[in-house]
mmCIF file of C-alpha atoms (C1' of nucleotides) in Angstrom:
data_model
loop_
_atom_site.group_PDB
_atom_site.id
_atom_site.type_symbol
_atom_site.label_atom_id
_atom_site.label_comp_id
_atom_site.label_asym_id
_atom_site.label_seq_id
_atom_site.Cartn_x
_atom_site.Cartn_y
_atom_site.Cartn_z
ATOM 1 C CA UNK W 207 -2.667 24.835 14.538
ATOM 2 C CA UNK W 208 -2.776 27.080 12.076
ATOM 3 C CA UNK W 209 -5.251 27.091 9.109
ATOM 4 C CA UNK W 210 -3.328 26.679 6.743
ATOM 5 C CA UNK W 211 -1.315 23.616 8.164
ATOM 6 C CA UNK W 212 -4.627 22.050 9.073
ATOM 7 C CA UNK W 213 -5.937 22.600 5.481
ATOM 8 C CA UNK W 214 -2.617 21.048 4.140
ATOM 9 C CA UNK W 215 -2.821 17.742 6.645
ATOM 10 C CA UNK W 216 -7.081 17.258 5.587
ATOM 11 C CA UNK W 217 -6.031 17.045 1.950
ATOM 12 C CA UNK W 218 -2.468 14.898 2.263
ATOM 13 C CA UNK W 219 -4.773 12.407 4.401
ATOM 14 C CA UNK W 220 -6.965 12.186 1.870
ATOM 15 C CA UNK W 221 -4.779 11.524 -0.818
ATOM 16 C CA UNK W 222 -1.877 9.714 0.716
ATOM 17 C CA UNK W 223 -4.902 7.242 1.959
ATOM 18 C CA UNK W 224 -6.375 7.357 -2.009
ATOM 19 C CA UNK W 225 -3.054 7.056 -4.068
ATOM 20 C CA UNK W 226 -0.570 5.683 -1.465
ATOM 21 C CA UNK W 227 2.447 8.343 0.389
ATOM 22 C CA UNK W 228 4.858 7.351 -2.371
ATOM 23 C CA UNK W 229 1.979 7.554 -5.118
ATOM 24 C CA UNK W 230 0.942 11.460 -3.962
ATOM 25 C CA UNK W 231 3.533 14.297 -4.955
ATOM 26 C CA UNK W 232 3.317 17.665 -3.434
ATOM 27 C CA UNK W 233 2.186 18.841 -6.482
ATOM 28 C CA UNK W 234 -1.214 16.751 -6.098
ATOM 29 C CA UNK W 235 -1.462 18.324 -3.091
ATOM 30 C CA UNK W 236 -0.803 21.695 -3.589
ATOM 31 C CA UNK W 237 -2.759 21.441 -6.770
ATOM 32 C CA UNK W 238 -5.767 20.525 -4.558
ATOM 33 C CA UNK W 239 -5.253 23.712 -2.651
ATOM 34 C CA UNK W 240 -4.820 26.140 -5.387
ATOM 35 C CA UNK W 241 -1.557 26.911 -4.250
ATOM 36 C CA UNK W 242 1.857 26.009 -5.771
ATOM 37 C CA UNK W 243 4.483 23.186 -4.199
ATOM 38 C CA UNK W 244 6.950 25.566 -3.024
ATOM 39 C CA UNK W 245 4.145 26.796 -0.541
ATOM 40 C CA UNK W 246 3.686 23.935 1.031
ATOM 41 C CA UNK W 247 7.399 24.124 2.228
ATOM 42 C CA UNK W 248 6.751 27.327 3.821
ATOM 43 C CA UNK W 249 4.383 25.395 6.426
ATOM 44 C CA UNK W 250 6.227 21.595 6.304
ATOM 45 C CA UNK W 251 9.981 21.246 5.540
ATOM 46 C CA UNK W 252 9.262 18.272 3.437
ATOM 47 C CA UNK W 253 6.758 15.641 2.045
ATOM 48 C CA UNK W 254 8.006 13.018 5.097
ATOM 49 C CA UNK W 255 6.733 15.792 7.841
ATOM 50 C CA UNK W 256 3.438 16.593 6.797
ATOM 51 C CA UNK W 257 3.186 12.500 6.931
ATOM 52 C CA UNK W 258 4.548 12.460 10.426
ATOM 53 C CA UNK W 259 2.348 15.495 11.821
ATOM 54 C CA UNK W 260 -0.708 13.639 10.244
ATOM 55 C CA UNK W 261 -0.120 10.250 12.463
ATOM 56 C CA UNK W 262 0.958 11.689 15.063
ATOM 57 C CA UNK W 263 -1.755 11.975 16.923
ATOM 58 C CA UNK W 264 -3.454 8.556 16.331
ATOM 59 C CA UNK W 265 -0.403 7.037 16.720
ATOM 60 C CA UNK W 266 0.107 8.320 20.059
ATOM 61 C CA UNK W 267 -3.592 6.346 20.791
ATOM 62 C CA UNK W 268 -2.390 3.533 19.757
ATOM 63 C CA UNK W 269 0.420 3.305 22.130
ATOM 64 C CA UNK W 270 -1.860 4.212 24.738
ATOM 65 C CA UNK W 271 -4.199 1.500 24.221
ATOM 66 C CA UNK W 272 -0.939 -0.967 23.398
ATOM 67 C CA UNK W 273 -0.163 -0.039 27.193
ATOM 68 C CA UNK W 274 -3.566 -0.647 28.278
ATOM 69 C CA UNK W 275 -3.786 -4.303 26.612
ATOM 70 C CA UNK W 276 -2.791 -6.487 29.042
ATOM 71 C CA UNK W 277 -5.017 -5.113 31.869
ATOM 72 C CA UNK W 278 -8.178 -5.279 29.796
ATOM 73 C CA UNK W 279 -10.474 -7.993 29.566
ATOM 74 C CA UNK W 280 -10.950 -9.333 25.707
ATOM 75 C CA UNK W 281 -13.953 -8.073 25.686
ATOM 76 C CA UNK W 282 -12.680 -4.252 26.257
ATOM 77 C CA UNK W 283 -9.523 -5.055 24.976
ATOM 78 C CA UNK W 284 -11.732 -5.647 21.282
ATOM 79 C CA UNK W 285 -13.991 -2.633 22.204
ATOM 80 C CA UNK W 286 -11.613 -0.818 22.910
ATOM 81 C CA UNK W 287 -9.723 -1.273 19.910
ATOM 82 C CA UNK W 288 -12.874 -1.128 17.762
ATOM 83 C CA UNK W 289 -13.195 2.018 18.961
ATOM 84 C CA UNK W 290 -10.303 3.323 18.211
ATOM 85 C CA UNK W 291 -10.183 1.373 14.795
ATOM 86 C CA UNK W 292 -13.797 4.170 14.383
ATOM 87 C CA UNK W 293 -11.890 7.223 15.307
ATOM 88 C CA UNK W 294 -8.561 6.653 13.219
ATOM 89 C CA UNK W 295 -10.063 5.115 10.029
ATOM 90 C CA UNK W 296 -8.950 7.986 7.966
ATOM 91 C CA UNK W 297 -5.664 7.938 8.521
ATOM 92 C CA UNK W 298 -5.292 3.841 8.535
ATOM 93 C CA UNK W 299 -5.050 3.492 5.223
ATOM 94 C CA UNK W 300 -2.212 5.964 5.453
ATOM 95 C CA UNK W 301 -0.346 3.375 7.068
ATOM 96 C CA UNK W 302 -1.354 0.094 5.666
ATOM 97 C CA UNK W 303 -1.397 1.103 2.235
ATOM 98 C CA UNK W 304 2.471 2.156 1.493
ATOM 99 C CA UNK W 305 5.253 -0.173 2.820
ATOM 100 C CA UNK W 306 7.145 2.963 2.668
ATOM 101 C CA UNK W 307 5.101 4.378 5.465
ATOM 102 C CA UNK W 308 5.646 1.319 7.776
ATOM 103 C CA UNK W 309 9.358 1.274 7.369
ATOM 104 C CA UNK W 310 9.460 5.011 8.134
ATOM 105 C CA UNK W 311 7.475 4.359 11.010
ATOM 106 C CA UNK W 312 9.805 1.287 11.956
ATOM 107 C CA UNK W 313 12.392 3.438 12.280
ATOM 108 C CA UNK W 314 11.644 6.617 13.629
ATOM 109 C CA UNK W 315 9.047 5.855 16.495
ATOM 110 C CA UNK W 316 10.233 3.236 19.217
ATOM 111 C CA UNK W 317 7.085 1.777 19.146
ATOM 112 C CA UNK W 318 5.637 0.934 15.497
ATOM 113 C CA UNK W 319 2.086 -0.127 14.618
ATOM 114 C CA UNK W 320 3.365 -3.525 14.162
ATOM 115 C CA UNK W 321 4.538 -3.713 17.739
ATOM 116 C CA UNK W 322 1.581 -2.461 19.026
ATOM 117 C CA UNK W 323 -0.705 -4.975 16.985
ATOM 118 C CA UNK W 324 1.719 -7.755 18.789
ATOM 119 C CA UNK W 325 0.700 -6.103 21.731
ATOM 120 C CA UNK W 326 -2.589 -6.314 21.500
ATOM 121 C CA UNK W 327 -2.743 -9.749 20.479
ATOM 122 C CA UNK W 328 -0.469 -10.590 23.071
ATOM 123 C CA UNK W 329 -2.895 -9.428 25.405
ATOM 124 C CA UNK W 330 -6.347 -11.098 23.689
ATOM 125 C CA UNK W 331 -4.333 -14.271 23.583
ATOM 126 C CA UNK W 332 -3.936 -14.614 27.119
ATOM 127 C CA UNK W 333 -0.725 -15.826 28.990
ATOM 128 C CA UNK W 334 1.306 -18.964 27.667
ATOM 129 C CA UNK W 335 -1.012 -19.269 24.643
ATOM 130 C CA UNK W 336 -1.040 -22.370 22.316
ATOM 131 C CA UNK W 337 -0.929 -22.138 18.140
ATOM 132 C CA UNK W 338 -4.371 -22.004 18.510
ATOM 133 C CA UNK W 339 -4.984 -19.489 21.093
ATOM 134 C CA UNK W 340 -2.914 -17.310 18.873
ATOM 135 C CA UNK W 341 -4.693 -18.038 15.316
ATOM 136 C CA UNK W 342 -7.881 -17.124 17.519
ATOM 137 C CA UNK W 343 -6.504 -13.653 18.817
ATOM 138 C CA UNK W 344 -5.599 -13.125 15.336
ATOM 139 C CA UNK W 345 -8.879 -13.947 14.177
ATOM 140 C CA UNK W 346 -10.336 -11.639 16.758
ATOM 141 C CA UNK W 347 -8.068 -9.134 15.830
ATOM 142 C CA UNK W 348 -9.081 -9.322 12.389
ATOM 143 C CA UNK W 349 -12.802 -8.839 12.767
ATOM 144 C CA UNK W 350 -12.557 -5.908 15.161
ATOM 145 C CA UNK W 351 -10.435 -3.885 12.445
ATOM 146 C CA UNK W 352 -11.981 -5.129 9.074
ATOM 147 C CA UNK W 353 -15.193 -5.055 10.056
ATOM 148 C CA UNK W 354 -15.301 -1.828 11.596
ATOM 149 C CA UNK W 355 -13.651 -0.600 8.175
ATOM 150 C CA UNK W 356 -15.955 -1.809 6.344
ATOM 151 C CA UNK W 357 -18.954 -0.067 8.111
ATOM 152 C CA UNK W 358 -17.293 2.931 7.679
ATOM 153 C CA UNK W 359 -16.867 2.757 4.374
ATOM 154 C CA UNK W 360 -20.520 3.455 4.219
ATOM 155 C CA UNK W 361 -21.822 5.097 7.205
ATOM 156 C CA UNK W 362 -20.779 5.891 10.454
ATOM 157 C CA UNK W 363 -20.710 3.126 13.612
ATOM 158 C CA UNK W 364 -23.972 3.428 15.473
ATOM 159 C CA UNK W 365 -24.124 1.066 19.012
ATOM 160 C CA UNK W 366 -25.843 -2.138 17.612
ATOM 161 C CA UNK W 367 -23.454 -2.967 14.364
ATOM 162 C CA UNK W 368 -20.516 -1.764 17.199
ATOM 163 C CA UNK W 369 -22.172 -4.453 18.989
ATOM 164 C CA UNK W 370 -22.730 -7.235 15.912
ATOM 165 C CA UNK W 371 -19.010 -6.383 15.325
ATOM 166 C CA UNK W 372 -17.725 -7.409 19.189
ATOM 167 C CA UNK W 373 -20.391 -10.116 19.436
ATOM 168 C CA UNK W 374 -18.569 -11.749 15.949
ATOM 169 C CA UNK W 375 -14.941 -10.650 17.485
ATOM 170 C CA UNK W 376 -15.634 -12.501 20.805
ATOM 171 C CA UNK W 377 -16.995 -15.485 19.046
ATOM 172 C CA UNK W 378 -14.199 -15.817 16.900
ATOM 173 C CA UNK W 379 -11.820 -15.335 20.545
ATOM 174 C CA UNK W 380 -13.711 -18.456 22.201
ATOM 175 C CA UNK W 381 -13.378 -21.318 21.370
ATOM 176 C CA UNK V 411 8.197 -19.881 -19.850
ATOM 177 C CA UNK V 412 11.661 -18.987 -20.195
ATOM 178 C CA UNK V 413 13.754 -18.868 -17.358
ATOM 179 C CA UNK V 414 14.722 -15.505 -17.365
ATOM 180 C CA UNK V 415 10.705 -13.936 -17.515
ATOM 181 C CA UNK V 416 10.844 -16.484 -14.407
ATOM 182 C CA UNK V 417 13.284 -15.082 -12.579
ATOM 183 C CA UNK V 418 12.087 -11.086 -13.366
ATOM 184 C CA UNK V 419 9.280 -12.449 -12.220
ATOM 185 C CA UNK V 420 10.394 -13.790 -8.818
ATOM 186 C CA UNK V 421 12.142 -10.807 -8.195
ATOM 187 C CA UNK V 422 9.574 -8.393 -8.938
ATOM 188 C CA UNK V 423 6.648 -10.463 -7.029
ATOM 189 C CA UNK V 424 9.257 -9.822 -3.978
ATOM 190 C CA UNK V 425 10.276 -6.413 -4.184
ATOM 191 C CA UNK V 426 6.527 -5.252 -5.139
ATOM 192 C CA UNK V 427 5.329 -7.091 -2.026
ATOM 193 C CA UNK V 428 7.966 -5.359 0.344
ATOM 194 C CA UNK V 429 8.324 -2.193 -1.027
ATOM 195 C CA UNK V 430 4.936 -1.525 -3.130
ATOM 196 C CA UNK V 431 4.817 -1.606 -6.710
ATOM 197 C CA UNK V 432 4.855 2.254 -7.446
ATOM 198 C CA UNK V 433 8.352 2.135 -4.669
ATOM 199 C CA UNK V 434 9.985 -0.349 -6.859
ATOM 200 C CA UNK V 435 12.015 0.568 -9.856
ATOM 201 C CA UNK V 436 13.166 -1.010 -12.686
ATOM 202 C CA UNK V 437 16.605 -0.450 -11.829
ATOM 203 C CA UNK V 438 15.955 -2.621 -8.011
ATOM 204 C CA UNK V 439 14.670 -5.263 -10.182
ATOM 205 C CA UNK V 440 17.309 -5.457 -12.180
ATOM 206 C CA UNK V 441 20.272 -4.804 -9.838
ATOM 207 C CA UNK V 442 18.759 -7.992 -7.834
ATOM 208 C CA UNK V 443 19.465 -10.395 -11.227
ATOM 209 C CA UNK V 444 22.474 -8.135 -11.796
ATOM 210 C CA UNK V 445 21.859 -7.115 -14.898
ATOM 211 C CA UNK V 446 20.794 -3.449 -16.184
ATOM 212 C CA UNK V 447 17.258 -1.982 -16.657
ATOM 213 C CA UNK V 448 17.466 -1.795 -20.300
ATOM 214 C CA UNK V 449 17.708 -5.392 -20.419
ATOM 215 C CA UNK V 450 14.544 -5.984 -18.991
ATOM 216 C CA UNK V 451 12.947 -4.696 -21.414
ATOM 217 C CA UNK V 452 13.670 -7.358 -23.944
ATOM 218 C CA UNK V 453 11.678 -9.512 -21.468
ATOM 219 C CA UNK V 454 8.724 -7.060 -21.064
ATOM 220 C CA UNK V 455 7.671 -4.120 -22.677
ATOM 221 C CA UNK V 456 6.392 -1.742 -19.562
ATOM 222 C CA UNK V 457 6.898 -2.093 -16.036
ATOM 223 C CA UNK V 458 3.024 -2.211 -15.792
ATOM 224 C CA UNK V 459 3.854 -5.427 -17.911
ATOM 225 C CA UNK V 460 5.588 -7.481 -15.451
ATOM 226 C CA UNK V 461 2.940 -6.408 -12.509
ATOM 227 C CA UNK V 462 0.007 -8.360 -14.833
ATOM 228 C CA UNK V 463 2.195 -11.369 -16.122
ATOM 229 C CA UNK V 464 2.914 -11.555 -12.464
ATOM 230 C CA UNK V 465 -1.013 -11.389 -11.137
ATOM 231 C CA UNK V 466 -2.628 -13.053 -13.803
ATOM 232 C CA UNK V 467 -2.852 -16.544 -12.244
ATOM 233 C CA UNK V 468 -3.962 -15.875 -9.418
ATOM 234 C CA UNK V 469 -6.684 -13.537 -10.330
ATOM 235 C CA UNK V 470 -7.771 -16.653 -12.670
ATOM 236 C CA UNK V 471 -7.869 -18.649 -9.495
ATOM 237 C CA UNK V 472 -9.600 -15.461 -7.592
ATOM 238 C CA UNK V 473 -12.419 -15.510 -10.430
ATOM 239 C CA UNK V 474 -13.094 -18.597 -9.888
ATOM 240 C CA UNK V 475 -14.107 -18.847 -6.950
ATOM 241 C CA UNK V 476 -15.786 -15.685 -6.903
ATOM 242 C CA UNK V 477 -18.309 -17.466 -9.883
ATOM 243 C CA UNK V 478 -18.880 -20.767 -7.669
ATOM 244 C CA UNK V 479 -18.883 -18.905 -4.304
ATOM 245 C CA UNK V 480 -22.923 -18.622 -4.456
ATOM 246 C CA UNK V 481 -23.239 -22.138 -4.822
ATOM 247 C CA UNK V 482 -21.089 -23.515 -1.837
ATOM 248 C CA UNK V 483 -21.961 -23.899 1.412
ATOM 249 C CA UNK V 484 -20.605 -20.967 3.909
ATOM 250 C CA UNK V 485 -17.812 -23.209 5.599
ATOM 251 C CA UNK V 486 -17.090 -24.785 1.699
ATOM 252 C CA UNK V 487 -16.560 -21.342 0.624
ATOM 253 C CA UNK V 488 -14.571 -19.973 3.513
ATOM 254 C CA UNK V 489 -12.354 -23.413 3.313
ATOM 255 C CA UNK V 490 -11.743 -22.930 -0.460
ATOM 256 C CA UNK V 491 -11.089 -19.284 0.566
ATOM 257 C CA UNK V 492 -8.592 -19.722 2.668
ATOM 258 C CA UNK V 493 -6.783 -22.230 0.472
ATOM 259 C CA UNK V 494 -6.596 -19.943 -2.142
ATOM 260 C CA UNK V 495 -5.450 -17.518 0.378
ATOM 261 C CA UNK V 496 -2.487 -19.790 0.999
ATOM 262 C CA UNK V 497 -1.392 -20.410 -2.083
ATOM 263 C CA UNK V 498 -1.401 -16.655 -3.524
ATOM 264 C CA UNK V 499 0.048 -15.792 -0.283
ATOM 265 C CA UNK V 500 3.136 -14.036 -1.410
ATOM 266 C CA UNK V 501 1.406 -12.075 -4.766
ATOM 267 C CA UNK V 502 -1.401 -10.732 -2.402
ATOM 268 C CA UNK V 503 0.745 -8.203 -0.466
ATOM 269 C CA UNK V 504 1.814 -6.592 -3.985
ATOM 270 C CA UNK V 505 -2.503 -5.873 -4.413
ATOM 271 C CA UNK V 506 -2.669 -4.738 -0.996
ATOM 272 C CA UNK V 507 -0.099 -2.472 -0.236
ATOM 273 C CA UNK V 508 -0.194 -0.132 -3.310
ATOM 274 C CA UNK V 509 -3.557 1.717 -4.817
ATOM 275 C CA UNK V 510 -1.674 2.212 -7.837
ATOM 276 C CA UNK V 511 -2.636 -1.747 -8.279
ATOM 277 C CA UNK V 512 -5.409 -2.181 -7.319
ATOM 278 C CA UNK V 513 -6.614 0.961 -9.541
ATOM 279 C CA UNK V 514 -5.207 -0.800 -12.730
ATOM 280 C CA UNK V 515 -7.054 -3.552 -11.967
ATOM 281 C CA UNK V 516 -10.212 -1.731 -11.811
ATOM 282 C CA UNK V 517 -9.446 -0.612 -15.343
ATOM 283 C CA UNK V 518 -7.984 -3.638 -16.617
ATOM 284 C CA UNK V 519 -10.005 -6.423 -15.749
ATOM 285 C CA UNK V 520 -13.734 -6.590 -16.008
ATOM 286 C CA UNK V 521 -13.891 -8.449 -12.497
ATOM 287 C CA UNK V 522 -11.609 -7.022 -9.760
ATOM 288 C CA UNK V 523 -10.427 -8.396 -6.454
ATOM 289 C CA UNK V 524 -13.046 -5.511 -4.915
ATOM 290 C CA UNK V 525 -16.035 -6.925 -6.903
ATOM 291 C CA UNK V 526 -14.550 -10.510 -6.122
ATOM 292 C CA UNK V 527 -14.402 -9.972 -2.785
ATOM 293 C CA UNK V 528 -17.986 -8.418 -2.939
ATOM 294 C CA UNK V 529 -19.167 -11.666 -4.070
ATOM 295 C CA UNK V 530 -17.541 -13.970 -1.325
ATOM 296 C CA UNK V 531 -19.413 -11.302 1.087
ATOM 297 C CA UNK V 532 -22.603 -11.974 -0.366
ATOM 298 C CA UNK V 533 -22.373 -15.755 -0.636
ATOM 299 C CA UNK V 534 -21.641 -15.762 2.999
ATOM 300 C CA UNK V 535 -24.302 -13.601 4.479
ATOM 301 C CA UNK V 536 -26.859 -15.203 2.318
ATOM 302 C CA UNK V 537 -30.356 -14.154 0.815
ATOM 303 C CA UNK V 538 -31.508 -10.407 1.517
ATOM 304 C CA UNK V 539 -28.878 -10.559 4.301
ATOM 305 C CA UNK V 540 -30.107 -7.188 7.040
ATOM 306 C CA UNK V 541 -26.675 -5.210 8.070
ATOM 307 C CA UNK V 542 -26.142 -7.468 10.702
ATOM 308 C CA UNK V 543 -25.665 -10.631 8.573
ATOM 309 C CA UNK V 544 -23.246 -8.446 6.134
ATOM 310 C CA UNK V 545 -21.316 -7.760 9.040
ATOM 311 C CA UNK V 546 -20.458 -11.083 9.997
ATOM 312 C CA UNK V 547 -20.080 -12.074 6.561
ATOM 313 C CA UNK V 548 -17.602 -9.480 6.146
ATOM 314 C CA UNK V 549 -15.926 -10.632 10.062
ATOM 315 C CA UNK V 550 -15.886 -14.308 8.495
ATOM 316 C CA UNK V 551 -13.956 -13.126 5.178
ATOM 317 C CA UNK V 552 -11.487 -11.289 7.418
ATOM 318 C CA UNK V 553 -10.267 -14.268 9.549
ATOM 319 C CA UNK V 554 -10.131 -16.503 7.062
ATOM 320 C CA UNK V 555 -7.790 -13.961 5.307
ATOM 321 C CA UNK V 556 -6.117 -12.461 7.882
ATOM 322 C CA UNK V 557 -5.788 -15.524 9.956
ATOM 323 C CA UNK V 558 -4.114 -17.237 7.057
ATOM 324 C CA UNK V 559 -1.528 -14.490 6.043
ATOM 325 C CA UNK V 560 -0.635 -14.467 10.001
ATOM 326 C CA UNK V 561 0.057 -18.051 9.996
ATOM 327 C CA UNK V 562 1.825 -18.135 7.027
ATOM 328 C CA UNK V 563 4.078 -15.460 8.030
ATOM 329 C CA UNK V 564 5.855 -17.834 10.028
ATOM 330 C CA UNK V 565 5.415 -21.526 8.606
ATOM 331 C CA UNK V 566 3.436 -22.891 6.332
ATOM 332 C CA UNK V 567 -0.033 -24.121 6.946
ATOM 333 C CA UNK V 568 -0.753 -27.384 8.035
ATOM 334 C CA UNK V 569 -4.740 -29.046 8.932
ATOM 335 C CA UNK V 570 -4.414 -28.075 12.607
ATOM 336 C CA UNK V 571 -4.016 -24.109 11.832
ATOM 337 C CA UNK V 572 -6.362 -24.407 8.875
ATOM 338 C CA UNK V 573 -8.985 -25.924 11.150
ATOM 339 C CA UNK V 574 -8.706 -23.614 13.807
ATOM 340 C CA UNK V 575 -8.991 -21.030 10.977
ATOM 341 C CA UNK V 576 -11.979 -22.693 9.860
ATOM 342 C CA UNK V 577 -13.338 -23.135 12.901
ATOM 343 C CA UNK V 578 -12.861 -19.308 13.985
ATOM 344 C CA UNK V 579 -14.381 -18.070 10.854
ATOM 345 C CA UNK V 580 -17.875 -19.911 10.901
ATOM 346 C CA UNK V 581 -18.222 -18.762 14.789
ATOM 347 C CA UNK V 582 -18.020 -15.521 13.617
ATOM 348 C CA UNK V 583 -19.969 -15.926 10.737
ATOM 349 C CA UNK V 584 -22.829 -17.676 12.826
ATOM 350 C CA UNK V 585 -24.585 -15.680 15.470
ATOM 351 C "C1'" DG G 1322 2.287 33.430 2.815
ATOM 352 C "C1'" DT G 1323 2.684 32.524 -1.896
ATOM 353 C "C1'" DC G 1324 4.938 33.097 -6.309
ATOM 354 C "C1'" DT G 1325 8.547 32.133 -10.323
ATOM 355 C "C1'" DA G 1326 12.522 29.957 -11.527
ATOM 356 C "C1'" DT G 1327 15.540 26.494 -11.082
ATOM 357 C "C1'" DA G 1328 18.852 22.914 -9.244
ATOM 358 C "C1'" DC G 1329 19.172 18.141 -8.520
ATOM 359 C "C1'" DT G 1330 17.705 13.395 -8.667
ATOM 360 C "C1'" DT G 1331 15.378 9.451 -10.055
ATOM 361 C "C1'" DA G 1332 12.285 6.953 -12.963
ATOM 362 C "C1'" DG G 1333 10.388 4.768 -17.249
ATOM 363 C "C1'" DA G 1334 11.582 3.815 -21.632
ATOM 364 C "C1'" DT G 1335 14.081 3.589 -26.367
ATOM 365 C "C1'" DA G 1336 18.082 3.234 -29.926
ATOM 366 C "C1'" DG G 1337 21.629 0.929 -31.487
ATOM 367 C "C1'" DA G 1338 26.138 -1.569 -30.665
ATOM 368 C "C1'" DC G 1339 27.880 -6.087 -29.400
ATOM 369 C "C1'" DG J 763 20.061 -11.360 -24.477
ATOM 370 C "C1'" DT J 764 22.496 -7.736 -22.511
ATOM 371 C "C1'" DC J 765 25.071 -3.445 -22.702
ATOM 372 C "C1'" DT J 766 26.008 1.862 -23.120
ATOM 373 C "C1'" DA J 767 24.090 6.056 -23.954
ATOM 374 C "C1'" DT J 768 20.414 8.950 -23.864
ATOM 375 C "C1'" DC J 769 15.721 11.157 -23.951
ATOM 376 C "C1'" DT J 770 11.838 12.792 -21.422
ATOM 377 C "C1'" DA J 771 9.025 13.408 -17.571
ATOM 378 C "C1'" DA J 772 8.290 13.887 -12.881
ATOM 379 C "C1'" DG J 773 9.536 14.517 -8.185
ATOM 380 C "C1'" DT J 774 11.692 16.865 -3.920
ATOM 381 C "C1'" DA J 775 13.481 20.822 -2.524
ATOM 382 C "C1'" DT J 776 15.651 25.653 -2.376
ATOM 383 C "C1'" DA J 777 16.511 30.776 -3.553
ATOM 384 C "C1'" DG J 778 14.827 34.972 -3.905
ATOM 385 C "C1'" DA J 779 11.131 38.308 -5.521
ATOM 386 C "C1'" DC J 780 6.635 40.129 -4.239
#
DNA sequence: GTCTATACTTAGATAGAC
DNA sequence: GTCTATCTAAGTATAGAC
């Protein structure tokens, strides 16, 4: 990719995670590169694909560990997931933090984060799963993505808060 | 209050919560009650308006229990978390899914959800908690939030699901 | 590859009639 | 309490020069 296009994608992930897709114009963006909005349509043929070209990537892991879920034990299942969770927690908040993202992603990709997250729960639930066993997976769920976001907010995930994270994750799992 | 600040009110919680509050417009809030933008603001004086009329309760009810969260024990606090979860369930979507929001409230009120939040944390992982006590703290606060807003996605929530919440929660809080 | 200029649209908000 | 009409600002996007 070129440099340009790569310099463009750093500073929309930035800001689309910071202000929200609908809350960042191309002008904040091209303001942050010195460069003027009709530039950025030389590289991007509008705001919605530099969004896509940002996720794509990550969201292609996700689908790949979606497919994965049901083989995996919980235990890699949550590792798994934390680790990817590490890897994609700059572009997450691209997602989470602008409905407008999800319904675009609803729509255009046959299998949306939502779906996936089903997926995965699906899988740390276990087959035929009560109320319960669900609110558990859930709960599992929950820890491995919050709590890995919230380490990164301040450092980045070394092996024994990884491990603090899946010990909590599995605990929460097991009843 | 009148009926009609009611109803804006209903409206707006709604379309803030599905479609962020910076991707809702005036005019969707008022074609929902059929009437035209311009009328609205007879009832309110800024769009910004409605958004605080709209949070102000429940960030009352969020202060709260951010001032008597050091005092209660961890499963007291996570219990009275995750009723107050339940019952702002439908105005805590329009915080989450929009910066814009949650940067007003920075500004605008001299305890935020964030520094809220912060306080729950440290209630729950205790005196001179080491990183691995914040993390669980942080993996307790997540399932009894995210937990919650699962169940009540799809019913309301009755003592089973709020004790296998509970339940969940404290394992993960307790190594 | 980036600029200036501009077309087009939508949004927040106000004035004044009814 | 709601309407029509309108102002202003901002946003996406394109055309064409450099």
């Amino acid at each position: 990719m070129p440099d340009t296009k790569q310099r463009i994608q750093d500073v929309a992930r930035e800001l689309f995670a910071r202000q929200g897709y609908t809350g960042t114009s191309m002008a904040d963006i091209a303001g942050r590169l010195s460069i003027t909005p009709a530039a950025l349509y030389y590289h991007y043929k509008s705001k919605a694909d530099v969004l896509d070209a940002l996720l794509a990537e990550p969201l292609a892991a996700y689908a790949e560990l979606a497919t994965r879920a049901a083989e995996l034990a919980p235990a890699d299942l949550l590792a798994a997931f934390v680790d990817f969770t590490a890897r994609a927690h700059t572009v997450i908040p691209v997602v989470t933090s602008d409905p407008a993202v999800r319904d675009r992603l609803d729509e255009r990709f046959p299998s949306s984060p939502k779906e996936m997250m089903v997926a995965v729960i699906a899988a740390l639930a276990g087959p035929d799963p009560d109320r319960a066993a669900l609110i558990r997976a859930h709960a599992a769920f929950a820890v491995a993505k919050e709590a890995t976001a919230a380490v990164l907010a301040t450092r980045t995930l070394e092996s024994p808060d990884r491990d603090e994270i899946l010990a909590s994750a599995l605990r929460a799992l097991t009843a």
